[in-house]
Tab-separated table of C-alpha atoms in Angstrom:
chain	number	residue	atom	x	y	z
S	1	UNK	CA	42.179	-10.433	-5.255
S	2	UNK	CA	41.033	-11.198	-9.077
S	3	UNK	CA	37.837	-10.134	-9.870
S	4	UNK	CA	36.062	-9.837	-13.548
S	5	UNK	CA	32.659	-8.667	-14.304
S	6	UNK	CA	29.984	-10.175	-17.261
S	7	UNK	CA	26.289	-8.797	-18.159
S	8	UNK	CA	24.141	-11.965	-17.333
S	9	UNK	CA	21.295	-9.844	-18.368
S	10	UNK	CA	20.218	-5.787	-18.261
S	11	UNK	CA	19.735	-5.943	-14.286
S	12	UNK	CA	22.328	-8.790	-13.234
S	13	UNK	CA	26.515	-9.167	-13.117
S	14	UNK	CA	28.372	-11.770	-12.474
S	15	UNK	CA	31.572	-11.683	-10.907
S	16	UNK	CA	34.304	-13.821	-11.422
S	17	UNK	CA	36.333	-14.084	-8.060
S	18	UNK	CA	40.129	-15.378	-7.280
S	19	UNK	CA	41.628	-14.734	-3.678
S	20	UNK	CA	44.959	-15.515	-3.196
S	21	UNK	CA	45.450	-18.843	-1.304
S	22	UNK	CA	47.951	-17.038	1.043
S	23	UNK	CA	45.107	-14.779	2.644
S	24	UNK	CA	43.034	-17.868	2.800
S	25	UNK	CA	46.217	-19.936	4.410
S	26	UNK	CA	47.152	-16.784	7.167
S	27	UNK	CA	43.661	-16.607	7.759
S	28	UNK	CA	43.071	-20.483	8.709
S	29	UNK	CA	46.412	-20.579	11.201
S	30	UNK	CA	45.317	-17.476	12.697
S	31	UNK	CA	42.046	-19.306	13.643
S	32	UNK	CA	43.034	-22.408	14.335
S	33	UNK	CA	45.622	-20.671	17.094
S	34	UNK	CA	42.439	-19.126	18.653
S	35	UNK	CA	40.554	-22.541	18.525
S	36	UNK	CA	43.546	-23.926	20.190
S	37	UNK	CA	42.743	-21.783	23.678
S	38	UNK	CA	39.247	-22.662	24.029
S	39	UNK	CA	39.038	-26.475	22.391
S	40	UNK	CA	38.617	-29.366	24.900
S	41	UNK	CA	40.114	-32.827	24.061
S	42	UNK	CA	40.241	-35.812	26.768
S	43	UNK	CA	43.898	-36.009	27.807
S	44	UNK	CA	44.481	-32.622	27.644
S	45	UNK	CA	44.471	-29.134	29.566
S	46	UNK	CA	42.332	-26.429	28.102
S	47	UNK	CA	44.728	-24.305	26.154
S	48	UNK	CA	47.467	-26.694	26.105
S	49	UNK	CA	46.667	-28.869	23.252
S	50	UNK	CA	49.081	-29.094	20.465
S	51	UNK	CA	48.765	-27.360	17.488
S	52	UNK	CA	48.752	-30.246	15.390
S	53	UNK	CA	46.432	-31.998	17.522
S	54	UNK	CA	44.124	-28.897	17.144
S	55	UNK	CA	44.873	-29.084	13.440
S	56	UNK	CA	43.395	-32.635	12.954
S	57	UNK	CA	40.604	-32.247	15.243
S	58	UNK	CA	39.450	-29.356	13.994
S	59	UNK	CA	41.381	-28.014	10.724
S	60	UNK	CA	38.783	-29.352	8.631
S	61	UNK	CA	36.008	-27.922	9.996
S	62	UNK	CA	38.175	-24.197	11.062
S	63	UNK	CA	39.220	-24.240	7.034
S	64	UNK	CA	35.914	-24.362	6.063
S	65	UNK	CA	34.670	-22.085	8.389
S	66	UNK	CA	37.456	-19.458	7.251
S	67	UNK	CA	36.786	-20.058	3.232
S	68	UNK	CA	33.028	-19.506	4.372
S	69	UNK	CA	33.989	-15.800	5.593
S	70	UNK	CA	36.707	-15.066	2.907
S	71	UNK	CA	33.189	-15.622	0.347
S	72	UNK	CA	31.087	-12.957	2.773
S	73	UNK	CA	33.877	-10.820	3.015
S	74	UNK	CA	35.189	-10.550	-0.656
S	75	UNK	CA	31.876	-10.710	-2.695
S	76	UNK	CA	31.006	-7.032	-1.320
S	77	UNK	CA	34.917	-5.985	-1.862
S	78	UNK	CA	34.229	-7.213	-5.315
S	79	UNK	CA	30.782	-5.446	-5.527
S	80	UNK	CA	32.658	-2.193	-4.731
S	81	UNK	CA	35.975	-2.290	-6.382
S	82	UNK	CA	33.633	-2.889	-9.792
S	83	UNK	CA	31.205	-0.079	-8.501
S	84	UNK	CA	28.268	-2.350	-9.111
S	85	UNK	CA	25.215	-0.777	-7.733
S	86	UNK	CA	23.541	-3.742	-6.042
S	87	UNK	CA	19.851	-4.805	-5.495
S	88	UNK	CA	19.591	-7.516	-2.844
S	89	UNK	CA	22.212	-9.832	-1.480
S	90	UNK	CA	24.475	-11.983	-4.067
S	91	UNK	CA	24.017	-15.782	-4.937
S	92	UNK	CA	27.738	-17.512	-4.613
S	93	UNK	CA	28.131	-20.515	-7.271
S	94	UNK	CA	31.121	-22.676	-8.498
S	95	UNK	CA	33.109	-22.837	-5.336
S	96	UNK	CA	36.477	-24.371	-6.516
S	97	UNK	CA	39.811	-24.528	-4.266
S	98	UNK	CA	42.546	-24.198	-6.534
S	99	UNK	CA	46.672	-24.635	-5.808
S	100	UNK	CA	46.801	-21.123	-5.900
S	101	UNK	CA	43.690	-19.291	-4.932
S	102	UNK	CA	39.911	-19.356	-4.136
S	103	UNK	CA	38.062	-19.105	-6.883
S	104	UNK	CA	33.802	-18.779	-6.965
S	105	UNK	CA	31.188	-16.992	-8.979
S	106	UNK	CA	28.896	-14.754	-8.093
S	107	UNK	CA	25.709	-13.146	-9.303
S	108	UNK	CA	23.680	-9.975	-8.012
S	109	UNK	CA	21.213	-8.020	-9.291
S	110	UNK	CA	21.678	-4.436	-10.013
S	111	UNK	CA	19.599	-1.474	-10.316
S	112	UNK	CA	18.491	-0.859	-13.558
S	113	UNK	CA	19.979	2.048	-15.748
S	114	UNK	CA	17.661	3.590	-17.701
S	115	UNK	CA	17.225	5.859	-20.683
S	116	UNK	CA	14.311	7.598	-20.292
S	117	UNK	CA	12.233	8.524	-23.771
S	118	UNK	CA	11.586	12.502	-24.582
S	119	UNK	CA	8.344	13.810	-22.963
S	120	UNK	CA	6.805	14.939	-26.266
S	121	UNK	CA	5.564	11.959	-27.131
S	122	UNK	CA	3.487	11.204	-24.020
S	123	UNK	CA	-0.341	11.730	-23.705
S	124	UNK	CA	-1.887	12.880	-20.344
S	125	UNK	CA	-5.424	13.969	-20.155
S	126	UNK	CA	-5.332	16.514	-17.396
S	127	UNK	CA	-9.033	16.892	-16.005
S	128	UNK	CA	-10.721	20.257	-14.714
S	129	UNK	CA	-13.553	20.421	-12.219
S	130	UNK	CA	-15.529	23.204	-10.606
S	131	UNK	CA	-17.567	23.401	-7.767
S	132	UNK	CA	-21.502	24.525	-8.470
S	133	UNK	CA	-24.379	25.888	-6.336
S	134	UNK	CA	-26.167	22.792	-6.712
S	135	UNK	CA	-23.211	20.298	-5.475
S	136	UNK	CA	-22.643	22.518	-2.440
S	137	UNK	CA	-26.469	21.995	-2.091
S	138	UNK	CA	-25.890	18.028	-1.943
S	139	UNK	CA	-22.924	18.008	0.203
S	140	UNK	CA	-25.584	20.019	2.818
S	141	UNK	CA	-28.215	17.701	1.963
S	142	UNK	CA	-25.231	14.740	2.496
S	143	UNK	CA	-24.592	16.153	5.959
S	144	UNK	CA	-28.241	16.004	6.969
S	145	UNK	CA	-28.152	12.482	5.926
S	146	UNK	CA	-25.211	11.586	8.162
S	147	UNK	CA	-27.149	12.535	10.979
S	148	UNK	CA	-30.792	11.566	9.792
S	149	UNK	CA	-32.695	9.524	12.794
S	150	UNK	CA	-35.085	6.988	12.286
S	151	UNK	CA	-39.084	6.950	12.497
S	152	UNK	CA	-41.418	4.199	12.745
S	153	UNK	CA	-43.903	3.990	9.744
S	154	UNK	CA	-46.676	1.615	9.303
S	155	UNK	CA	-46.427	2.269	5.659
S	156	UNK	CA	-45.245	-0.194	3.310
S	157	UNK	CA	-41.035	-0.904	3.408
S	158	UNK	CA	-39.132	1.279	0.394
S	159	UNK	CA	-35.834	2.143	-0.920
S	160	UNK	CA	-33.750	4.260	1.677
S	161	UNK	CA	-35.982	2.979	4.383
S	162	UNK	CA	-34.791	0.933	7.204
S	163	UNK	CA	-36.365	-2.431	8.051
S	164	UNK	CA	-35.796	-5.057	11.251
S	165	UNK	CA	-36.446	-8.527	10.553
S	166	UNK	CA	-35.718	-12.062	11.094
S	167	UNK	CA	-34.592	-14.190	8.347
S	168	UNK	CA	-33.893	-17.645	7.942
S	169	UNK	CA	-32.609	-19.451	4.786
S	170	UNK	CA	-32.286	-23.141	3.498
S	171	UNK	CA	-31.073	-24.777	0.375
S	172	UNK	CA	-33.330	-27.825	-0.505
S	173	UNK	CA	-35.153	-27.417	2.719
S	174	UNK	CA	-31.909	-28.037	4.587
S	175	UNK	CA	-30.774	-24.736	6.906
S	176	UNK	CA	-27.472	-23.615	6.266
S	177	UNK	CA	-24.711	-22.403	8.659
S	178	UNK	CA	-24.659	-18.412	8.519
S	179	UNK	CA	-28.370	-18.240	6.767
S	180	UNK	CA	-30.238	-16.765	10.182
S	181	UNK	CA	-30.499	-13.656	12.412
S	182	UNK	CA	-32.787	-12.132	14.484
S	183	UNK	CA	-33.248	-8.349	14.803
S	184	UNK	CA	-31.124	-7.851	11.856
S	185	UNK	CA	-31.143	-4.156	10.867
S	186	UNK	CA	-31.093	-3.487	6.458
S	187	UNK	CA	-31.362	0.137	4.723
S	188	UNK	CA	-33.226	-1.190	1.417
S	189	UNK	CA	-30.732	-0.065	-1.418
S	190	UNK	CA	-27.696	0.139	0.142
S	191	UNK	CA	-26.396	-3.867	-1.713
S	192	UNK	CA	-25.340	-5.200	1.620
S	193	UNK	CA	-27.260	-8.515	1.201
S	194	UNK	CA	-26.560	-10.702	-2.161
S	195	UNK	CA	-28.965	-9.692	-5.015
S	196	UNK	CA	-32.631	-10.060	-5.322
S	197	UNK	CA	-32.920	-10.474	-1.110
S	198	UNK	CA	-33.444	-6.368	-0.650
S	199	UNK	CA	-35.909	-6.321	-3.592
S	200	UNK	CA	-38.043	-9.371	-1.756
S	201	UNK	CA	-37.995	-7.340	1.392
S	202	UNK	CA	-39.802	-3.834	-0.512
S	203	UNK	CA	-42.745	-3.735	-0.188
S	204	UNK	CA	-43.655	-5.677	2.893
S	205	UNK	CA	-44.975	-3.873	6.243
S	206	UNK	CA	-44.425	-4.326	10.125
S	207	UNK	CA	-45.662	-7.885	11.410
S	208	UNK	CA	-45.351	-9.356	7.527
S	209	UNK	CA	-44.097	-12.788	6.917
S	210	UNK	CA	-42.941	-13.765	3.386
S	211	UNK	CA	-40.735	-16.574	1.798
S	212	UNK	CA	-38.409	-15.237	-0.815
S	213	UNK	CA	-36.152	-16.528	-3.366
S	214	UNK	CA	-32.706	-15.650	-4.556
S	215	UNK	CA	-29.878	-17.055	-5.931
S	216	UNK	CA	-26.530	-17.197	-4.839
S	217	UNK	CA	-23.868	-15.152	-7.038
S	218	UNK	CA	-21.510	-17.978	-8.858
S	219	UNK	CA	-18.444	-16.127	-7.399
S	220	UNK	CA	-20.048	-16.239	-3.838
S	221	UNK	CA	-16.541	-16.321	-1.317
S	222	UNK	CA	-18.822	-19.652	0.281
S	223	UNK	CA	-18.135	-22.090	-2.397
S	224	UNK	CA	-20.883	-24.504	-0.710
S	225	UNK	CA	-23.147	-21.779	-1.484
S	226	UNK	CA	-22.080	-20.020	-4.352
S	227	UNK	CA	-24.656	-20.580	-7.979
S	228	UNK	CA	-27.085	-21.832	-5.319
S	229	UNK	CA	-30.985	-21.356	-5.451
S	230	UNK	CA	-32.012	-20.423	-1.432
S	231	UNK	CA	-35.291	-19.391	-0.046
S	232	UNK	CA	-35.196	-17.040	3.110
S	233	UNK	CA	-37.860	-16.676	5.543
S	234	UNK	CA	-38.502	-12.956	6.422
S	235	UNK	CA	-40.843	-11.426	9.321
S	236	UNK	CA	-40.981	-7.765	9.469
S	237	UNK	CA	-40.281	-6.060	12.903
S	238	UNK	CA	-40.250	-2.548	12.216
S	239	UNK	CA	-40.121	-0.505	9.107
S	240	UNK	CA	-38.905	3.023	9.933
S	241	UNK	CA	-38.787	5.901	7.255
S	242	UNK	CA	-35.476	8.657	7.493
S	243	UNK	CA	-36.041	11.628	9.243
S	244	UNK	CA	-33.777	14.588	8.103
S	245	UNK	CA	-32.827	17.319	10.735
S	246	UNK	CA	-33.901	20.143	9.829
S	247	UNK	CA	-31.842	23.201	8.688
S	248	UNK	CA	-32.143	25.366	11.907
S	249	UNK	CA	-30.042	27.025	15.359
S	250	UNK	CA	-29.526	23.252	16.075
S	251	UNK	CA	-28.365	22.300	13.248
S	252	UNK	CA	-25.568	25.078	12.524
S	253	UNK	CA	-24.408	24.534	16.353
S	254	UNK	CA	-23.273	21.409	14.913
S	255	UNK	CA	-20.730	22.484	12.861
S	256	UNK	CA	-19.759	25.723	15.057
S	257	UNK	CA	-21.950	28.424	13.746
S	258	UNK	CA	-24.926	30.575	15.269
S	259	UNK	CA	-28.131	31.597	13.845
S	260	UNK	CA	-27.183	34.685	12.761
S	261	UNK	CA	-24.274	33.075	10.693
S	262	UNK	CA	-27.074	30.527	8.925
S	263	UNK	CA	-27.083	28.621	5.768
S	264	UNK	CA	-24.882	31.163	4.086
S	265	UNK	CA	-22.051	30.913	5.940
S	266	UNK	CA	-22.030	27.111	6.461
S	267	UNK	CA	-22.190	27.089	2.499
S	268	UNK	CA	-19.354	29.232	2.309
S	269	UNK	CA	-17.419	26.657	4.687
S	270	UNK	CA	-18.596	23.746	2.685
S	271	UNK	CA	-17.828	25.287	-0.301
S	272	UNK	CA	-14.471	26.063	1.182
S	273	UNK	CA	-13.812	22.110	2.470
S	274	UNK	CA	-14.942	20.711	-1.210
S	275	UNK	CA	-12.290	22.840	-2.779
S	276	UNK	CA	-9.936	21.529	-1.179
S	277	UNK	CA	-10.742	18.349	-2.013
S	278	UNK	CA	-10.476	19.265	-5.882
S	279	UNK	CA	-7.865	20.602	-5.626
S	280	UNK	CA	-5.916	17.647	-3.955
S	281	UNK	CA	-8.430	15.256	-6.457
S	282	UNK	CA	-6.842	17.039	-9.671
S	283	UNK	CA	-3.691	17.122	-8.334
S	284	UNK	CA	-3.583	13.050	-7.963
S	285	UNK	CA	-5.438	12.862	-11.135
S	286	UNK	CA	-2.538	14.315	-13.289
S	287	UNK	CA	0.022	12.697	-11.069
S	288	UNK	CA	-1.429	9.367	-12.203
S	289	UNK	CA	-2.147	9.898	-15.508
S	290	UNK	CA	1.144	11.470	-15.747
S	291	UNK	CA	3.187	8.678	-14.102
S	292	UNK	CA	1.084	5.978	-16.215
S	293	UNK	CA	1.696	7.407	-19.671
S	294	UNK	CA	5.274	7.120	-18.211
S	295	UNK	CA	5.707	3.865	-17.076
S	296	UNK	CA	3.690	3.075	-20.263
S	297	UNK	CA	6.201	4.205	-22.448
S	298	UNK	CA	9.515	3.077	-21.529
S	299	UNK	CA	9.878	-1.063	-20.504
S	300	UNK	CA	11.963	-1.689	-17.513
S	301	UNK	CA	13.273	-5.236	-16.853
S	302	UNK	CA	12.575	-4.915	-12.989
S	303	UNK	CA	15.263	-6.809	-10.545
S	304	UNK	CA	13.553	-10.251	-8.613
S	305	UNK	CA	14.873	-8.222	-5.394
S	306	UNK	CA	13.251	-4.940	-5.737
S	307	UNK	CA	10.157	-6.688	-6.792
S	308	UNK	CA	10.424	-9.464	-3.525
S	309	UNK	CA	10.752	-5.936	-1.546
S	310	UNK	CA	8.202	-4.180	-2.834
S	311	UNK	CA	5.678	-6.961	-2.709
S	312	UNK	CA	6.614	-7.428	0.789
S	313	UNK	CA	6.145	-4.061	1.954
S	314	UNK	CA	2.153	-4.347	0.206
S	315	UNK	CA	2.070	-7.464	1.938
S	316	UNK	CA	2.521	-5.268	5.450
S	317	UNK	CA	0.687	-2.512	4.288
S	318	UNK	CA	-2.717	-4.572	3.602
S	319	UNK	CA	-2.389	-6.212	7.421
S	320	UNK	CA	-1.725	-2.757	8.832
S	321	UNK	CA	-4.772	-1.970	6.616
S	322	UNK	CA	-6.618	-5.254	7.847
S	323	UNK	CA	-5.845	-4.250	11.656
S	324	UNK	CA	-7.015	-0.704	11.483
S	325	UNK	CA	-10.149	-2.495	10.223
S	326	UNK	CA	-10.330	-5.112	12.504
S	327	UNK	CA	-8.515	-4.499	15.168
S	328	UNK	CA	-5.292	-6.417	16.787
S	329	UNK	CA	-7.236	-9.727	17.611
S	330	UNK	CA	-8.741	-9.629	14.075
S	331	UNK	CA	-5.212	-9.348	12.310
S	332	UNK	CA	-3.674	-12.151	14.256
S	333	UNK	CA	-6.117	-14.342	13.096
S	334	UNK	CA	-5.242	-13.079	9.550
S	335	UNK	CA	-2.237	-15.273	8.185
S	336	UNK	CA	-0.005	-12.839	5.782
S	337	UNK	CA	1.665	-15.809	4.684
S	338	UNK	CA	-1.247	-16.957	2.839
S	339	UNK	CA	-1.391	-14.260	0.322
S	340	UNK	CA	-0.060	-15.237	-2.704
S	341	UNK	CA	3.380	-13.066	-4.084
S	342	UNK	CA	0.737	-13.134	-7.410
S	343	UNK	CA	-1.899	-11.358	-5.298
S	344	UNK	CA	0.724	-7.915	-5.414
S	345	UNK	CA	3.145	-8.456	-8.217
S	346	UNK	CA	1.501	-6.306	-10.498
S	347	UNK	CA	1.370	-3.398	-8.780
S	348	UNK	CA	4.403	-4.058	-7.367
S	349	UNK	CA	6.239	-3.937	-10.629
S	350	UNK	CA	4.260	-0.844	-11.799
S	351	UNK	CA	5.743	0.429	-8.327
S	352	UNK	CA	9.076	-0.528	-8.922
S	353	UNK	CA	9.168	0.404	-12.306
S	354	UNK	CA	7.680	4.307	-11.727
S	355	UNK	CA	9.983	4.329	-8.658
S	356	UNK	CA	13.204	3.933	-11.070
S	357	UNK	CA	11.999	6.025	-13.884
S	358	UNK	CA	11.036	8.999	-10.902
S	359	UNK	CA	14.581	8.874	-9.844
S	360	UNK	CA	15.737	9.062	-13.275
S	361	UNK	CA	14.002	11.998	-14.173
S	362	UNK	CA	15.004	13.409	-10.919
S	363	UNK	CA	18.857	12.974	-11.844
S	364	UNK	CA	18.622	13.732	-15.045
S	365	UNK	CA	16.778	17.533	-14.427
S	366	UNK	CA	18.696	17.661	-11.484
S	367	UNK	CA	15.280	18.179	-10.104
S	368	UNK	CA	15.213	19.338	-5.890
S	369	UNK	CA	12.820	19.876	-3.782
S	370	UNK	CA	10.606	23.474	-3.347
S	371	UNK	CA	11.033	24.699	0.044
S	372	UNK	CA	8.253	27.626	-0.738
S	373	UNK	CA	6.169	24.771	-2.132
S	374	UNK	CA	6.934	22.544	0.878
S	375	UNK	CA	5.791	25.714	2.782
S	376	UNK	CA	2.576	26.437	0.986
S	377	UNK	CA	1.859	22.282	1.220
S	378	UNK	CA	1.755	22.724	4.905
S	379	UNK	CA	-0.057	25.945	5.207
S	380	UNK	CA	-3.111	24.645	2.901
S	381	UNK	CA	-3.057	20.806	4.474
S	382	UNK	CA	-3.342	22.910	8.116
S	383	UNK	CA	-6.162	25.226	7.422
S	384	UNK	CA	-8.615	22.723	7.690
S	385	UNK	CA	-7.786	21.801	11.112
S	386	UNK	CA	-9.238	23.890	14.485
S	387	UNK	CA	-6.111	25.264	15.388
S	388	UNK	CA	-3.414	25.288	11.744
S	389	UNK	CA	-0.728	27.024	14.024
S	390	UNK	CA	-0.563	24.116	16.039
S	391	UNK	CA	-0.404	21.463	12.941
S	392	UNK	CA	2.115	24.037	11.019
S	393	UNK	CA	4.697	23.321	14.124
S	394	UNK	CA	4.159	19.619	14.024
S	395	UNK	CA	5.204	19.162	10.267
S	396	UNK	CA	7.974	21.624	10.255
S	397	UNK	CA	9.143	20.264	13.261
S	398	UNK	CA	8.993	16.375	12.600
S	399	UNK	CA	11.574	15.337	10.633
S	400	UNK	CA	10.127	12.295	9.299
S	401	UNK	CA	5.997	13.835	8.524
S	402	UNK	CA	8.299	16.450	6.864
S	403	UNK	CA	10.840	13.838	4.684
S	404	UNK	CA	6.690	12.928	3.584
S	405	UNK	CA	6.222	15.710	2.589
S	406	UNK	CA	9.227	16.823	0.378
S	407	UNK	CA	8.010	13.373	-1.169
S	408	UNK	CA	5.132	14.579	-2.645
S	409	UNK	CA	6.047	17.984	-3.583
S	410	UNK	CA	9.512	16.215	-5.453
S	411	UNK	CA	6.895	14.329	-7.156
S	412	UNK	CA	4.657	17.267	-7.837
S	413	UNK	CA	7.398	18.937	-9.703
S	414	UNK	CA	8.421	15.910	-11.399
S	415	UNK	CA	4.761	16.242	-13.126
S	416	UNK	CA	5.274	19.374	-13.811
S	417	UNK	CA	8.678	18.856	-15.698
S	418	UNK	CA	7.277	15.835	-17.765
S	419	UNK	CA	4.226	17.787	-18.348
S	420	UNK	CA	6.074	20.944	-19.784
S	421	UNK	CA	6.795	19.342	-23.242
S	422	UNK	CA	4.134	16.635	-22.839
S	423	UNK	CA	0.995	16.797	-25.186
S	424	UNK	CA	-1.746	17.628	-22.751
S	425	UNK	CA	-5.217	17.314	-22.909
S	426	UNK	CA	-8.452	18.966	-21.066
S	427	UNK	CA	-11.405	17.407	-19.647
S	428	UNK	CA	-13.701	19.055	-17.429
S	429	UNK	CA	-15.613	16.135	-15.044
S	430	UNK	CA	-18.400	16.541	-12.519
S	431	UNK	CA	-17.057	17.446	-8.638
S	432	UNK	CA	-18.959	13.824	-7.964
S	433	UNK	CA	-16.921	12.166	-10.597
S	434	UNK	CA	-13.456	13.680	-9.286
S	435	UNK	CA	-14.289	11.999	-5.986
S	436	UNK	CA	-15.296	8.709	-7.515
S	437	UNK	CA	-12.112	8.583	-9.655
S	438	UNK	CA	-10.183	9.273	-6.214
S	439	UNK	CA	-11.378	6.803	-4.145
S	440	UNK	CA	-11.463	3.614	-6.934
S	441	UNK	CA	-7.734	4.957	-7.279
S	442	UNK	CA	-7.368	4.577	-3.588
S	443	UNK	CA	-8.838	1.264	-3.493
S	444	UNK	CA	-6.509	-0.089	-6.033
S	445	UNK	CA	-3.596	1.169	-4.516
């Protein structure tokens, strides 16, 4: 076998292919022998038919049948003997018999070989936070709210209260299918309902009718509705105010502690809890401004294969996402194959493109992973749970929760090494700002 090897491009070969007509032609008889045992022709015994009866019958359809496997078979010889590092599965082209061989094209994608640029001349902004008295004192306040109860007040309805009412809208005098409910349970502020129908509601007491207006936003997901003008019906059931629990014996029972323990040692604990969660905040904040000024600065030409991959595996990800959310009968009625490739190609290239330049990095420092940092990992992820012995076990033990974790910490360290020469910046942020960075980060991706 022949094989030669062009650049179509910086992420795809193609092969030029000749097998020898002789393997093809030892190949075919050897097949058409086995065809002869097990073919049926009228006039004839099974496994008595004459070869060259066999050979007209079938040959054509046997020869093509071999040539077809000779193509599966040789492509990946090819693929190795030219140590081509593949993405994806090849596209054949040009098939051409020939006196003395099999000749065919064939194209594949490849994984990209990259040169990554120095580290000096990328910009991360590393930010700094610190937990205060008075954000421990809102977390505590937070928890109260968590568990606030609910008390009827014949007062007049206001932000943070919570009002039950029936509503009923119409466009144009004409009702409107999802406009109504009864009982219907709103905390005022909270931007459940579409603008301007909360700030119609303030105001009004128990046993209060009103009409209001409001307008439909233009990018409303019901296109009948959406830029509409509506008016909604309201009557008032109940208008109940928020009643914290107090900070008492009860209230420390809660979360494991006695009286004698008291505010200062649940402070301590939630002190404790939110710095852990600045700690893992700033640790993801580098990590992605790290890993953006790096995509950033070097351009990848990203393979259609690793991208068709990666925006598969989103794809899953959002209906395992969609059935935690909505359970099993909720996801079947959700059709994956409606979401557009567009929907996750960005990201998905930004994924594929950081995943190449990671292992890059990785080769080039010849960068492994930390067992003592592996170890520490575990022992700090574990001490927020009841009993960390127990949770230390399972991710030592597990190979795959563990493969997870060497993940992160290879990743960690490949921060680390970028941001050794890197020209790093400081910014201190708020511990509420940390957390709203986090989670907008989460819900992009």
């Amino acid at each position: 076998m022949q094989v030669t090897t062009e650049a179509v491009s910086g992420v795809a070969r193609r092969l030029n292919v000749s097998v020898p007509t002789s393997r093809i032609n030892e190949q075919f008889e050897a097949r058409l022998k086995r065809t002869a045992k097990t073919a049926k022709i009228n006039g004839f015994r099974k496994g008595k038919i004459p070869l060259n009866v066999v050979r007209r019958e079938f040959g054509a359809s046997v020869y093509q049948e071999v040539v077809n496997d000779i193509i599966r078979d040789t492509v990946f010889e090819a693929i190795q003997q030219e140590k081509i590092n593949a993405v994806g599965m090849p596209n054949i082209e040009k098939v051409e018999n020939k006196e003395d061989a099999l000749v065919y094209e064939a194209t594949v994608e490849v994984y990209p070989e990259v040169e990554v640029k120095a580290f000096d001349g990328l910009e991360v902004e590393r930010q700094t936070s610190e937990i205060k008295d008075k954000d421990v004192d809102q977390m505590i306040e937070n928890l109260r709210k968590q568990r606030q109860t609910w008390a009827t007040t014949k007062g007049m309805a206001k932000k943070d209260m919570q009002v039950t009412f029936d509503f009923e809208g119409s466009i144009d005098g004409e009702k409107f299918e999802g406009g109504a409910a009864q009982d219907f349970k709103l905390v005022l502020g909270a931007g459940q309902m579409i603008p301007g129908f909360e700030d119609g509601i303030v105001g009004m007491k128990t046993g209060e009718e009103k009409v209001i207006d409001v307008t439909f936003p233009a990018d409303y997901q019901a296109e009948n509705l959406a830029g509409k003008e509506a008016q909604f019906k309201i009557n008032v059931k109940l208008v109940e105010k928020p009643k914290l629990p107090e900070i008492d014996a009860a209230f420390f029972e809660i979360f494991g502690l006695t009286e004698d323990q008291g505010i200062d040692k649940l402070k301590a604990d939630v002190r404790k809890n939110m710095e852990r969660e600045v700690k893992n905040g700033l640790r993801n904040q580098v990590k992605a401004a790290t890993f953006d000024a790096l995509v950033a600065a070097n351009d990848i030409e990203v393979p259609n294969a690793m991208l068709a991959q990666e925006i598969d595996r989103l794809r899953q990800q959002m209906i395992q996402q969609f059935t935690q959310q909505f359970g099993e009968q909720g996801a079947k009625a959700f059709d994956a194959s409606l979401l557009p490739d567009d929907l996750f190609k960005e990201q998905a290239e930004r994924s594929v493109k950081l995943g190449v330049l990671v292992s890059t990095v990785l080769a080039n420092a010849k960068l492994e992973v930390d067992p003592t940092r592996v170890e520490a990992y575990i022992d700090e992820m574990s001490s927020s749970y009841e009993d960390p012995t127990e949770v230390i076990e399972y991710f030592k033990n597990d190979a795959q929760q563990r493969s997870q974790i060497e993940a992160v910490i290879l990743e960690d360290q490949v921060v680390d090494h970028i941001l050794s020469t890197a020209k790093v910046t400081e910014k201190a942020v708020s511990y509420e700002d940390l957390l709203k960075e986090q989670q907008a980060r989460q819900q992009q991706g």
